[in-house]
PDB file of C-alpha atoms in Angstrom:
ATOM      1  CA  UNK A   1     127.064  84.852 172.193  1.00 61.00           C
ATOM      2  CA  UNK A   2     126.259  85.786 168.572  1.00 73.00           C
ATOM      3  CA  UNK A   3     122.759  86.654 167.410  1.00 72.00           C
ATOM      4  CA  UNK A   4     120.888  85.825 164.211  1.00 76.00           C
ATOM      5  CA  UNK A   5     120.968  88.770 161.800  1.00 74.00           C
ATOM      6  CA  UNK A   6     117.480  87.895 160.574  1.00 72.00           C
ATOM      7  CA  UNK A   7     115.374  87.419 163.726  1.00 74.00           C
ATOM      8  CA  UNK A   8     117.681  88.569 166.512  1.00 71.00           C
ATOM      9  CA  UNK A   9     117.578  85.302 168.463  1.00 73.00           C
ATOM     10  CA  UNK A  10     120.647  84.000 170.268  1.00 72.00           C
ATOM     11  CA  UNK A  11     122.600  81.276 168.445  1.00 74.00           C
ATOM     12  CA  UNK A  12     125.819  79.319 168.983  1.00 73.00           C
ATOM     13  CA  UNK A  13     129.121  79.722 167.188  1.00 69.00           C
ATOM     14  CA  UNK A  14     128.798  76.234 165.661  1.00 66.00           C
ATOM     15  CA  UNK A  15     125.386  76.750 164.021  1.00 67.00           C
ATOM     16  CA  UNK A  16     125.177  77.202 160.239  1.00 67.00           C
ATOM     17  CA  UNK A  17     121.444  77.940 160.325  1.00 65.00           C
ATOM     18  CA  UNK A  18     119.329  79.716 162.905  1.00 71.00           C
ATOM     19  CA  UNK A  19     117.184  77.186 164.797  1.00 66.00           C
ATOM     20  CA  UNK A  20     114.398  79.785 165.132  1.00 67.00           C
ATOM     21  CA  UNK A  21     113.929  81.190 161.614  1.00 69.00           C
ATOM     22  CA  UNK A  22     116.118  78.926 159.438  1.00 65.00           C
ATOM     23  CA  UNK A  23     118.215  81.804 158.031  1.00 67.00           C
ATOM     24  CA  UNK A  24     121.852  80.892 157.199  1.00 67.00           C
ATOM     25  CA  UNK A  25     124.105  82.245 159.958  1.00 66.00           C
ATOM     26  CA  UNK A  26     126.270  85.106 158.789  1.00 57.00           C
ATOM     27  CA  UNK A  27     123.737  86.549 156.355  1.00 44.00           C
ATOM     28  CA  UNK A  28     123.526  85.757 152.675  1.00 39.00           C
ATOM     29  CA  UNK A  29     120.569  85.310 150.411  1.00 35.00           C
ATOM     30  CA  UNK A  30     117.839  82.777 150.835  1.00 40.00           C
ATOM     31  CA  UNK A  31     118.070  79.493 149.047  1.00 43.00           C
ATOM     32  CA  UNK A  32     116.537  79.182 145.616  1.00 44.00           C
ATOM     33  CA  UNK A  33     113.372  77.710 147.112  1.00 46.00           C
ATOM     34  CA  UNK A  34     112.591  81.021 148.792  1.00 49.00           C
ATOM     35  CA  UNK A  35     113.368  82.857 145.571  1.00 50.00           C
ATOM     36  CA  UNK A  36     110.770  80.715 143.856  1.00 48.00           C
ATOM     37  CA  UNK A  37     108.285  81.094 146.731  1.00 48.00           C
ATOM     38  CA  UNK A  38     108.739  84.554 148.257  1.00 52.00           C
ATOM     39  CA  UNK A  39     105.602  84.117 150.341  1.00 49.00           C
ATOM     40  CA  UNK A  40     107.682  82.040 152.767  1.00 47.00           C
ATOM     41  CA  UNK A  41     110.202  84.826 153.369  1.00 47.00           C
ATOM     42  CA  UNK A  42     110.074  86.049 156.946  1.00 45.00           C
ATOM     43  CA  UNK A  43     110.113  89.657 158.010  1.00 45.00           C
ATOM     44  CA  UNK A  44     113.188  90.636 159.959  1.00 44.00           C
ATOM     45  CA  UNK A  45     112.471  91.719 163.509  1.00 47.00           C
ATOM     46  CA  UNK A  46     114.687  94.381 165.109  1.00 48.00           C
ATOM     47  CA  UNK A  47     116.540  93.183 168.160  1.00 47.00           C
ATOM     48  CA  UNK A  48     115.628  94.952 171.370  1.00 46.00           C
ATOM     49  CA  UNK A  49     118.402  96.934 173.073  1.00 47.00           C
ATOM     50  CA  UNK A  50     119.104  97.918 176.637  1.00 46.00           C
ATOM     51  CA  UNK A  51     118.095 101.513 175.805  1.00 46.00           C
ATOM     52  CA  UNK A  52     114.443 100.755 175.174  1.00 47.00           C
ATOM     53  CA  UNK A  53     114.741  99.931 171.485  1.00 47.00           C
ATOM     54  CA  UNK A  54     116.952 102.958 170.563  1.00 46.00           C
ATOM     55  CA  UNK A  55     120.471 102.234 169.355  1.00 47.00           C
ATOM     56  CA  UNK A  56     123.120 104.783 170.186  1.00 49.00           C
ATOM     57  CA  UNK A  57     121.657 107.729 172.135  1.00 54.00           C
ATOM     58  CA  UNK A  58     119.373 107.190 175.166  1.00 58.00           C
ATOM     59  CA  UNK A  59     115.601 107.472 174.505  1.00 56.00           C
ATOM     60  CA  UNK A  60     113.889 110.851 174.961  1.00 60.00           C
ATOM     61  CA  UNK A  61     112.679 111.743 178.434  1.00 62.00           C
ATOM     62  CA  UNK A  62     109.257 110.294 179.145  1.00 61.00           C
ATOM     63  CA  UNK A  63     109.488 107.666 176.403  1.00 54.00           C
ATOM     64  CA  UNK A  64     107.908 104.316 177.163  1.00 58.00           C
ATOM     65  CA  UNK A  65     108.576 101.141 175.208  1.00 50.00           C
ATOM     66  CA  UNK A  66     105.729  99.760 173.088  1.00 50.00           C
ATOM     67  CA  UNK A  67     104.288  96.482 174.389  1.00 48.00           C
ATOM     68  CA  UNK A  68     106.707  93.609 173.881  1.00 42.00           C
ATOM     69  CA  UNK A  69     109.789  95.749 173.152  1.00 45.00           C
ATOM     70  CA  UNK A  70     112.672  95.223 175.558  1.00 43.00           C
ATOM     71  CA  UNK A  71     111.161  92.026 176.980  1.00 41.00           C
ATOM     72  CA  UNK A  72     112.557  88.586 176.195  1.00 40.00           C
ATOM     73  CA  UNK A  73     110.744  86.693 173.485  1.00 35.00           C
ATOM     74  CA  UNK A  74     109.618  83.157 174.169  1.00 37.00           C
ATOM     75  CA  UNK A  75     111.310  80.446 172.152  1.00 37.00           C
ATOM     76  CA  UNK A  76     109.020  79.140 169.486  1.00 39.00           C
ATOM     77  CA  UNK A  77     108.860  75.438 168.781  1.00 42.00           C
ATOM     78  CA  UNK A  78     111.224  74.353 166.030  1.00 44.00           C
ATOM     79  CA  UNK A  79     109.338  71.168 165.182  1.00 49.00           C
ATOM     80  CA  UNK A  80     105.945  69.577 165.696  1.00 57.00           C
ATOM     81  CA  UNK A  81     105.472  66.676 168.120  1.00 77.00           C
ATOM     82  CA  UNK A  82     106.876  63.493 166.629  1.00 81.00           C
ATOM     83  CA  UNK A  83     103.878  61.268 167.384  1.00 85.00           C
ATOM     84  CA  UNK A  84     101.526  63.790 165.799  1.00 88.00           C
ATOM     85  CA  UNK A  85     103.918  64.290 162.864  1.00 88.00           C
ATOM     86  CA  UNK A  86     104.100  60.549 162.219  1.00 92.00           C
ATOM     87  CA  UNK A  87     100.318  60.155 162.422  1.00 92.00           C
ATOM     88  CA  UNK A  88      99.625  62.957 159.942  1.00 93.00           C
ATOM     89  CA  UNK A  89     102.404  61.661 157.687  1.00 95.00           C
ATOM     90  CA  UNK A  90     100.778  58.216 157.565  1.00 95.00           C
ATOM     91  CA  UNK A  91      97.510  59.816 156.460  1.00 94.00           C
ATOM     92  CA  UNK A  92      99.363  61.845 153.837  1.00 94.00           C
ATOM     93  CA  UNK A  93     101.265  58.910 152.351  1.00 96.00           C
ATOM     94  CA  UNK A  94      98.062  56.870 152.118  1.00 95.00           C
ATOM     95  CA  UNK A  95      96.783  59.719 149.918  1.00 94.00           C
ATOM     96  CA  UNK A  96      99.668  59.048 147.487  1.00 95.00           C
ATOM     97  CA  UNK A  97      98.798  55.477 146.448  1.00 95.00           C
ATOM     98  CA  UNK A  98     101.066  55.326 143.388  1.00 96.00           C
ATOM     99  CA  UNK A  99     104.128  56.266 145.433  1.00 97.00           C
ATOM    100  CA  UNK A 100     103.176  53.804 148.176  1.00 97.00           C
ATOM    101  CA  UNK A 101     102.767  51.080 145.545  1.00 97.00           C
ATOM    102  CA  UNK A 102     106.217  51.922 144.188  1.00 97.00           C
ATOM    103  CA  UNK A 103     107.758  51.551 147.641  1.00 97.00           C
ATOM    104  CA  UNK A 104     105.946  48.247 148.214  1.00 97.00           C
ATOM    105  CA  UNK A 105     107.255  46.886 144.894  1.00 97.00           C
ATOM    106  CA  UNK A 106     110.798  48.025 145.738  1.00 97.00           C
ATOM    107  CA  UNK A 107     110.690  46.376 149.171  1.00 96.00           C
ATOM    108  CA  UNK A 108     109.111  43.209 147.771  1.00 96.00           C
ATOM    109  CA  UNK A 109     111.896  42.953 145.185  1.00 95.00           C
ATOM    110  CA  UNK A 110     114.452  43.559 147.948  1.00 95.00           C
ATOM    111  CA  UNK A 111     113.156  40.656 150.046  1.00 92.00           C
ATOM    112  CA  UNK A 112     112.838  38.313 147.060  1.00 91.00           C
ATOM    113  CA  UNK A 113     116.383  39.074 145.870  1.00 92.00           C
ATOM    114  CA  UNK A 114     117.615  38.619 149.434  1.00 89.00           C
ATOM    115  CA  UNK A 115     116.419  34.997 149.436  1.00 83.00           C
ATOM    116  CA  UNK A 116     117.909  33.980 146.071  1.00 80.00           C
ATOM    117  CA  UNK A 117     121.430  33.209 147.266  1.00 75.00           C
ATOM    118  CA  UNK A 118     122.704  33.557 143.700  1.00 81.00           C
ATOM    119  CA  UNK A 119     124.960  35.990 141.854  1.00 87.00           C
ATOM    120  CA  UNK A 120     122.032  38.335 141.260  1.00 91.00           C
ATOM    121  CA  UNK A 121     121.363  38.733 144.976  1.00 91.00           C
ATOM    122  CA  UNK A 122     123.589  41.748 145.671  1.00 91.00           C
ATOM    123  CA  UNK A 123     122.890  43.608 142.370  1.00 93.00           C
ATOM    124  CA  UNK A 124     119.172  43.020 142.897  1.00 94.00           C
ATOM    125  CA  UNK A 125     119.267  44.363 146.453  1.00 94.00           C
ATOM    126  CA  UNK A 126     121.179  47.476 145.334  1.00 94.00           C
ATOM    127  CA  UNK A 127     118.802  48.084 142.426  1.00 95.00           C
ATOM    128  CA  UNK A 128     115.791  47.739 144.744  1.00 96.00           C
ATOM    129  CA  UNK A 129     117.351  50.239 147.135  1.00 94.00           C
ATOM    130  CA  UNK A 130     117.990  52.755 144.350  1.00 96.00           C
ATOM    131  CA  UNK A 131     114.388  52.485 143.166  1.00 97.00           C
ATOM    132  CA  UNK A 132     113.177  53.086 146.715  1.00 96.00           C
ATOM    133  CA  UNK A 133     115.540  56.061 147.025  1.00 96.00           C
ATOM    134  CA  UNK A 134     114.162  57.620 143.845  1.00 97.00           C
ATOM    135  CA  UNK A 135     110.565  57.207 145.058  1.00 97.00           C
ATOM    136  CA  UNK A 136     111.509  58.748 148.413  1.00 96.00           C
ATOM    137  CA  UNK A 137     112.718  61.834 146.526  1.00 96.00           C
ATOM    138  CA  UNK A 138     109.407  61.976 144.655  1.00 97.00           C
ATOM    139  CA  UNK A 139     107.615  61.977 148.014  1.00 97.00           C
ATOM    140  CA  UNK A 140     109.697  64.965 149.147  1.00 97.00           C
ATOM    141  CA  UNK A 141     108.729  66.893 146.011  1.00 96.00           C
ATOM    142  CA  UNK A 142     105.041  66.041 146.528  1.00 95.00           C
ATOM    143  CA  UNK A 143     105.160  67.238 150.143  1.00 95.00           C
ATOM    144  CA  UNK A 144     106.809  70.539 149.179  1.00 94.00           C
ATOM    145  CA  UNK A 145     104.214  71.144 146.454  1.00 93.00           C
ATOM    146  CA  UNK A 146     101.385  70.426 148.887  1.00 91.00           C
ATOM    147  CA  UNK A 147     102.879  72.831 151.430  1.00 89.00           C
ATOM    148  CA  UNK A 148     103.114  75.562 148.780  1.00 87.00           C
ATOM    149  CA  UNK A 149      99.567  74.908 147.553  1.00 87.00           C
ATOM    150  CA  UNK A 150     100.764  73.615 144.167  1.00 87.00           C
ATOM    151  CA  UNK A 151      99.986  70.488 142.191  1.00 84.00           C
ATOM    152  CA  UNK A 152     102.860  68.126 141.483  1.00 86.00           C
ATOM    153  CA  UNK A 153     102.433  65.542 138.718  1.00 91.00           C
ATOM    154  CA  UNK A 154     104.432  62.324 138.509  1.00 93.00           C
ATOM    155  CA  UNK A 155     106.310  63.824 135.567  1.00 93.00           C
ATOM    156  CA  UNK A 156     107.298  66.867 137.629  1.00 93.00           C
ATOM    157  CA  UNK A 157     108.427  64.654 140.500  1.00 95.00           C
ATOM    158  CA  UNK A 158     110.487  62.377 138.239  1.00 96.00           C
ATOM    159  CA  UNK A 159     112.122  65.360 136.520  1.00 95.00           C
ATOM    160  CA  UNK A 160     112.968  67.065 139.804  1.00 94.00           C
ATOM    161  CA  UNK A 161     114.445  63.956 141.431  1.00 96.00           C
ATOM    162  CA  UNK A 162     116.279  62.953 138.264  1.00 95.00           C
ATOM    163  CA  UNK A 163     118.214  66.209 138.337  1.00 92.00           C
ATOM    164  CA  UNK A 164     119.554  65.519 141.836  1.00 93.00           C
ATOM    165  CA  UNK A 165     119.696  61.719 141.840  1.00 95.00           C
ATOM    166  CA  UNK A 166     123.491  61.318 141.718  1.00 96.00           C
ATOM    167  CA  UNK A 167     124.022  63.555 144.787  1.00 95.00           C
ATOM    168  CA  UNK A 168     121.133  61.665 146.421  1.00 95.00           C
ATOM    169  CA  UNK A 169     122.964  58.386 145.812  1.00 96.00           C
ATOM    170  CA  UNK A 170     126.072  59.937 147.365  1.00 95.00           C
ATOM    171  CA  UNK A 171     124.126  60.701 150.548  1.00 95.00           C
ATOM    172  CA  UNK A 172     122.703  57.178 150.517  1.00 94.00           C
ATOM    173  CA  UNK A 173     126.204  55.682 150.272  1.00 92.00           C
ATOM    174  CA  UNK A 174     127.227  57.590 153.421  1.00 90.00           C
ATOM    175  CA  UNK A 175     123.932  57.233 155.299  1.00 88.00           C
ATOM    176  CA  UNK A 176     123.389  53.474 154.989  1.00 87.00           C
ATOM    177  CA  UNK A 177     126.817  52.335 156.312  1.00 85.00           C
ATOM    178  CA  UNK A 178     126.660  54.886 159.140  1.00 80.00           C
ATOM    179  CA  UNK A 179     123.200  53.642 160.057  1.00 77.00           C
ATOM    180  CA  UNK A 180     124.220  49.972 159.907  1.00 79.00           C
ATOM    181  CA  UNK A 181     127.362  50.535 161.964  1.00 78.00           C
ATOM    182  CA  UNK A 182     125.254  52.339 164.549  1.00 70.00           C
ATOM    183  CA  UNK A 183     122.738  49.486 164.576  1.00 68.00           C
ATOM    184  CA  UNK A 184     125.563  47.031 165.194  1.00 70.00           C
ATOM    185  CA  UNK A 185     126.452  49.101 168.263  1.00 68.00           C
ATOM    186  CA  UNK A 186     123.374  48.083 170.278  1.00 62.00           C
ATOM    187  CA  UNK A 187     120.688  49.558 167.959  1.00 63.00           C
ATOM    188  CA  UNK A 188     120.111  52.961 169.578  1.00 72.00           C
ATOM    189  CA  UNK A 189     123.256  54.668 168.198  1.00 74.00           C
ATOM    190  CA  UNK A 190     122.151  53.686 164.699  1.00 73.00           C
ATOM    191  CA  UNK A 191     118.718  55.191 165.208  1.00 77.00           C
ATOM    192  CA  UNK A 192     120.296  58.358 166.643  1.00 80.00           C
ATOM    193  CA  UNK A 193     122.679  58.724 163.671  1.00 82.00           C
ATOM    194  CA  UNK A 194     119.834  58.150 161.237  1.00 83.00           C
ATOM    195  CA  UNK A 195     117.760  60.781 163.040  1.00 84.00           C
ATOM    196  CA  UNK A 196     120.518  63.362 162.745  1.00 88.00           C
ATOM    197  CA  UNK A 197     121.223  62.711 159.059  1.00 90.00           C
ATOM    198  CA  UNK A 198     117.889  61.783 157.458  1.00 89.00           C
ATOM    199  CA  UNK A 199     117.013  65.410 156.628  1.00 94.00           C
ATOM    200  CA  UNK A 200     119.919  65.349 154.159  1.00 95.00           C
ATOM    201  CA  UNK A 201     117.676  63.653 151.587  1.00 96.00           C
ATOM    202  CA  UNK A 202     115.040  66.428 151.358  1.00 96.00           C
ATOM    203  CA  UNK A 203     117.814  69.049 151.564  1.00 96.00           C
ATOM    204  CA  UNK A 204     119.387  67.535 148.448  1.00 96.00           C
ATOM    205  CA  UNK A 205     116.160  67.118 146.478  1.00 96.00           C
ATOM    206  CA  UNK A 206     114.370  70.327 147.454  1.00 95.00           C
ATOM    207  CA  UNK A 207     117.284  72.768 147.675  1.00 94.00           C
ATOM    208  CA  UNK A 208     119.804  71.147 145.330  1.00 93.00           C
ATOM    209  CA  UNK A 209     122.568  70.842 147.910  1.00 94.00           C
ATOM    210  CA  UNK A 210     125.598  68.623 147.423  1.00 95.00           C
ATOM    211  CA  UNK A 211     125.975  65.444 149.523  1.00 94.00           C
ATOM    212  CA  UNK A 212     128.361  67.085 151.998  1.00 95.00           C
ATOM    213  CA  UNK A 213     126.231  70.237 152.253  1.00 95.00           C
ATOM    214  CA  UNK A 214     123.068  68.178 152.716  1.00 95.00           C
ATOM    215  CA  UNK A 215     124.539  66.009 155.474  1.00 94.00           C
ATOM    216  CA  UNK A 216     125.930  69.095 157.225  1.00 95.00           C
ATOM    217  CA  UNK A 217     122.587  70.892 156.904  1.00 95.00           C
ATOM    218  CA  UNK A 218     120.728  67.935 158.407  1.00 94.00           C
ATOM    219  CA  UNK A 219     123.153  67.710 161.316  1.00 92.00           C
ATOM    220  CA  UNK A 220     122.834  71.449 161.996  1.00 92.00           C
ATOM    221  CA  UNK A 221     119.043  71.595 161.711  1.00 91.00           C
ATOM    222  CA  UNK A 222     118.601  68.705 164.148  1.00 90.00           C
ATOM    223  CA  UNK A 223     121.192  69.985 166.634  1.00 87.00           C
ATOM    224  CA  UNK A 224     118.579  71.435 168.981  1.00 80.00           C
ATOM    225  CA  UNK A 225     115.979  68.693 168.535  1.00 79.00           C
ATOM    226  CA  UNK A 226     118.151  65.579 168.191  1.00 72.00           C
ATOM    227  CA  UNK A 227     115.842  63.453 170.340  1.00 78.00           C
ATOM    228  CA  UNK A 228     112.778  64.262 168.230  1.00 82.00           C
ATOM    229  CA  UNK A 229     113.980  62.591 164.998  1.00 82.00           C
ATOM    230  CA  UNK A 230     115.286  59.797 167.229  1.00 81.00           C
ATOM    231  CA  UNK A 231     111.789  59.385 168.658  1.00 84.00           C
ATOM    232  CA  UNK A 232     110.224  59.562 165.193  1.00 87.00           C
ATOM    233  CA  UNK A 233     112.379  56.696 163.913  1.00 85.00           C
ATOM    234  CA  UNK A 234     111.687  54.615 167.013  1.00 87.00           C
ATOM    235  CA  UNK A 235     107.953  55.097 166.425  1.00 92.00           C
ATOM    236  CA  UNK A 236     108.447  54.072 162.800  1.00 92.00           C
ATOM    237  CA  UNK A 237     110.483  51.003 163.800  1.00 90.00           C
ATOM    238  CA  UNK A 238     107.837  49.773 166.226  1.00 93.00           C
ATOM    239  CA  UNK A 239     105.053  50.524 163.731  1.00 95.00           C
ATOM    240  CA  UNK A 240     106.805  48.559 160.972  1.00 94.00           C
ATOM    241  CA  UNK A 241     107.315  45.614 163.314  1.00 94.00           C
ATOM    242  CA  UNK A 242     103.679  45.578 164.425  1.00 96.00           C
ATOM    243  CA  UNK A 243     102.309  45.959 160.889  1.00 95.00           C
ATOM    244  CA  UNK A 244     104.635  43.243 159.589  1.00 93.00           C
ATOM    245  CA  UNK A 245     103.361  40.789 162.211  1.00 93.00           C
ATOM    246  CA  UNK A 246      99.724  41.699 161.507  1.00 95.00           C
ATOM    247  CA  UNK A 247     100.097  41.390 157.721  1.00 93.00           C
ATOM    248  CA  UNK A 248     102.009  38.104 158.073  1.00 89.00           C
ATOM    249  CA  UNK A 249      99.279  36.595 160.230  1.00 91.00           C
ATOM    250  CA  UNK A 250      96.633  37.675 157.723  1.00 92.00           C
ATOM    251  CA  UNK A 251      98.607  36.313 154.745  1.00 87.00           C
ATOM    252  CA  UNK A 252      99.340  32.958 156.404  1.00 83.00           C
ATOM    253  CA  UNK A 253      95.724  32.653 157.531  1.00 87.00           C
ATOM    254  CA  UNK A 254      94.540  33.202 153.954  1.00 87.00           C
ATOM    255  CA  UNK A 255      96.968  30.578 152.653  1.00 82.00           C
ATOM    256  CA  UNK A 256      95.875  28.021 155.235  1.00 81.00           C
ATOM    257  CA  UNK A 257      92.215  28.818 154.580  1.00 84.00           C
ATOM    258  CA  UNK A 258      92.884  28.222 150.884  1.00 79.00           C
ATOM    259  CA  UNK A 259      94.084  24.692 151.575  1.00 74.00           C
ATOM    260  CA  UNK A 260      97.844  25.176 151.877  1.00 69.00           C
ATOM    261  CA  UNK A 261      99.627  22.938 154.378  1.00 66.00           C
ATOM    262  CA  UNK A 262     101.928  24.531 156.902  1.00 61.00           C
ATOM    263  CA  UNK A 263     105.331  23.046 155.993  1.00 57.00           C
ATOM    264  CA  UNK A 264     106.717  23.359 159.525  1.00 56.00           C
ATOM    265  CA  UNK A 265     105.921  21.221 162.534  1.00 56.00           C
ATOM    266  CA  UNK A 266     105.069  23.218 165.677  1.00 55.00           C
ATOM    267  CA  UNK A 267     108.142  21.916 167.514  1.00 54.00           C
ATOM    268  CA  UNK A 268     110.657  22.702 164.789  1.00 53.00           C
ATOM    269  CA  UNK A 269     113.547  24.979 165.804  1.00 50.00           C
ATOM    270  CA  UNK A 270     113.593  28.460 164.286  1.00 50.00           C
ATOM    271  CA  UNK A 271     116.553  28.021 161.842  1.00 56.00           C
ATOM    272  CA  UNK A 272     115.159  24.772 160.444  1.00 59.00           C
ATOM    273  CA  UNK A 273     111.669  26.294 160.264  1.00 54.00           C
ATOM    274  CA  UNK A 274     112.994  29.235 158.230  1.00 56.00           C
ATOM    275  CA  UNK A 275     114.717  26.854 155.804  1.00 60.00           C
ATOM    276  CA  UNK A 276     111.570  24.801 155.357  1.00 60.00           C
ATOM    277  CA  UNK A 277     109.437  27.893 154.770  1.00 60.00           C
ATOM    278  CA  UNK A 278     111.954  29.117 152.197  1.00 58.00           C
ATOM    279  CA  UNK A 279     111.364  25.920 150.215  1.00 64.00           C
ATOM    280  CA  UNK A 280     107.664  26.738 149.886  1.00 72.00           C
ATOM    281  CA  UNK A 281     107.245  29.544 147.290  1.00 78.00           C
ATOM    282  CA  UNK A 282     103.738  30.521 148.377  1.00 81.00           C
ATOM    283  CA  UNK A 283     104.798  31.054 151.997  1.00 81.00           C
ATOM    284  CA  UNK A 284     107.968  32.852 150.916  1.00 84.00           C
ATOM    285  CA  UNK A 285     106.004  35.228 148.679  1.00 89.00           C
ATOM    286  CA  UNK A 286     103.378  35.822 151.370  1.00 88.00           C
ATOM    287  CA  UNK A 287     106.027  36.674 153.953  1.00 88.00           C
ATOM    288  CA  UNK A 288     107.904  39.016 151.577  1.00 92.00           C
ATOM    289  CA  UNK A 289     104.680  40.747 150.548  1.00 94.00           C
ATOM    290  CA  UNK A 290     103.613  41.220 154.179  1.00 94.00           C
ATOM    291  CA  UNK A 291     106.927  42.839 155.084  1.00 94.00           C
ATOM    292  CA  UNK A 292     106.877  44.946 151.915  1.00 96.00           C
ATOM    293  CA  UNK A 293     103.388  46.273 152.675  1.00 96.00           C
ATOM    294  CA  UNK A 294     104.392  47.208 156.218  1.00 96.00           C
ATOM    295  CA  UNK A 295     107.614  48.923 155.184  1.00 96.00           C
ATOM    296  CA  UNK A 296     106.030  50.600 152.161  1.00 96.00           C
ATOM    297  CA  UNK A 297     103.577  52.450 154.388  1.00 96.00           C
ATOM    298  CA  UNK A 298     105.969  53.176 157.263  1.00 96.00           C
ATOM    299  CA  UNK A 299     108.968  54.224 155.156  1.00 96.00           C
ATOM    300  CA  UNK A 300     106.683  56.377 153.026  1.00 96.00           C
ATOM    301  CA  UNK A 301     105.380  58.078 156.165  1.00 96.00           C
ATOM    302  CA  UNK A 302     108.941  58.655 157.366  1.00 95.00           C
ATOM    303  CA  UNK A 303     109.807  60.336 154.052  1.00 95.00           C
ATOM    304  CA  UNK A 304     106.762  62.599 154.350  1.00 96.00           C
ATOM    305  CA  UNK A 305     107.771  63.447 157.924  1.00 94.00           C
ATOM    306  CA  UNK A 306     111.370  64.124 156.853  1.00 94.00           C
ATOM    307  CA  UNK A 307     110.264  66.587 154.168  1.00 95.00           C
ATOM    308  CA  UNK A 308     107.847  68.364 156.512  1.00 93.00           C
ATOM    309  CA  UNK A 309     110.373  68.546 159.325  1.00 91.00           C
ATOM    310  CA  UNK A 310     113.053  69.872 156.979  1.00 93.00           C
ATOM    311  CA  UNK A 311     110.804  72.575 155.520  1.00 93.00           C
ATOM    312  CA  UNK A 312     109.569  73.610 158.973  1.00 90.00           C
ATOM    313  CA  UNK A 313     113.025  73.813 160.540  1.00 88.00           C
ATOM    314  CA  UNK A 314     114.610  75.596 157.598  1.00 88.00           C
ATOM    315  CA  UNK A 315     111.863  77.944 156.489  1.00 86.00           C
ATOM    316  CA  UNK A 316     109.649  78.222 159.557  1.00 78.00           C
ATOM    317  CA  UNK A 317     105.850  78.170 159.704  1.00 59.00           C
ATOM    318  CA  UNK A 318     103.509  75.459 160.805  1.00 50.00           C
ATOM    319  CA  UNK A 319     102.443  72.276 159.106  1.00 47.00           C
ATOM    320  CA  UNK A 320      98.974  72.245 157.532  1.00 41.00           C
ATOM    321  CA  UNK A 321      96.601  69.389 158.170  1.00 43.00           C
ATOM    322  CA  UNK A 322      96.758  66.849 155.331  1.00 41.00           C
ATOM    323  CA  UNK A 323      93.941  67.237 152.840  1.00 37.00           C
TER     324      UNK A 323
END
């Protein structure tokens, strides 16, 4: 088995990056992010040998290894717990209200365009998705700046994402169909595929990788923890569903309390009920806004978690508590 030239840990022949220290397999310089932030560079540890730490000749007579030399090192965790990561990411995204508002607007537009049934439906849905994609990139930049102890203005975030937006769209074009095809295959495969590929977005924005490089990087970085991103997205899915139901109940209760009449009889079948609700603009807007609020928070938290997970797996270290 080969060993990482940076930290000495055992790796597989298929890995492009070490799952312990994040160094590209086969040597080479650090990515430009490390050049800009040398404080994240890790010190190379010498690999222990069978001759007590001496390569070549046997050690002198009477020599004893220093503590820890010649003994196997314990594997360090490559990623934080997903439930804890999601919880801290929710708190972080709530501290970025402008970006959350942008996601809510994008999702609200998506749902409203989806109900038009006119020629603007598909262009409107695509435009809403692109806006959400751009804001997701801004979240990645904000998370990286927070990790490095820097301040990131909206102008900095827009400039940074604008420079990598076309490759980001390329990843999106591959990611969305793969995710939807997986969802069509009994849901779980779609969540698994999304979990293996969703680190491609921060890889593109933060390290300037091409679409193919970013997708390959995400697949490699999640190779040893594939169930953790899977679990993170399942948590996000359930959270979005629960929040959507809660917000919908609140919105409908406010409408009814304001004197609106429920346009659906209790015994009406679901398809007919949906059609009748669609004919009532206030209920349609309330439903779209409820879903947009839920997804704005949850998707924002997922983007924070993706950036943190990417930076941790690729560059090592631990995640700070959100301020």
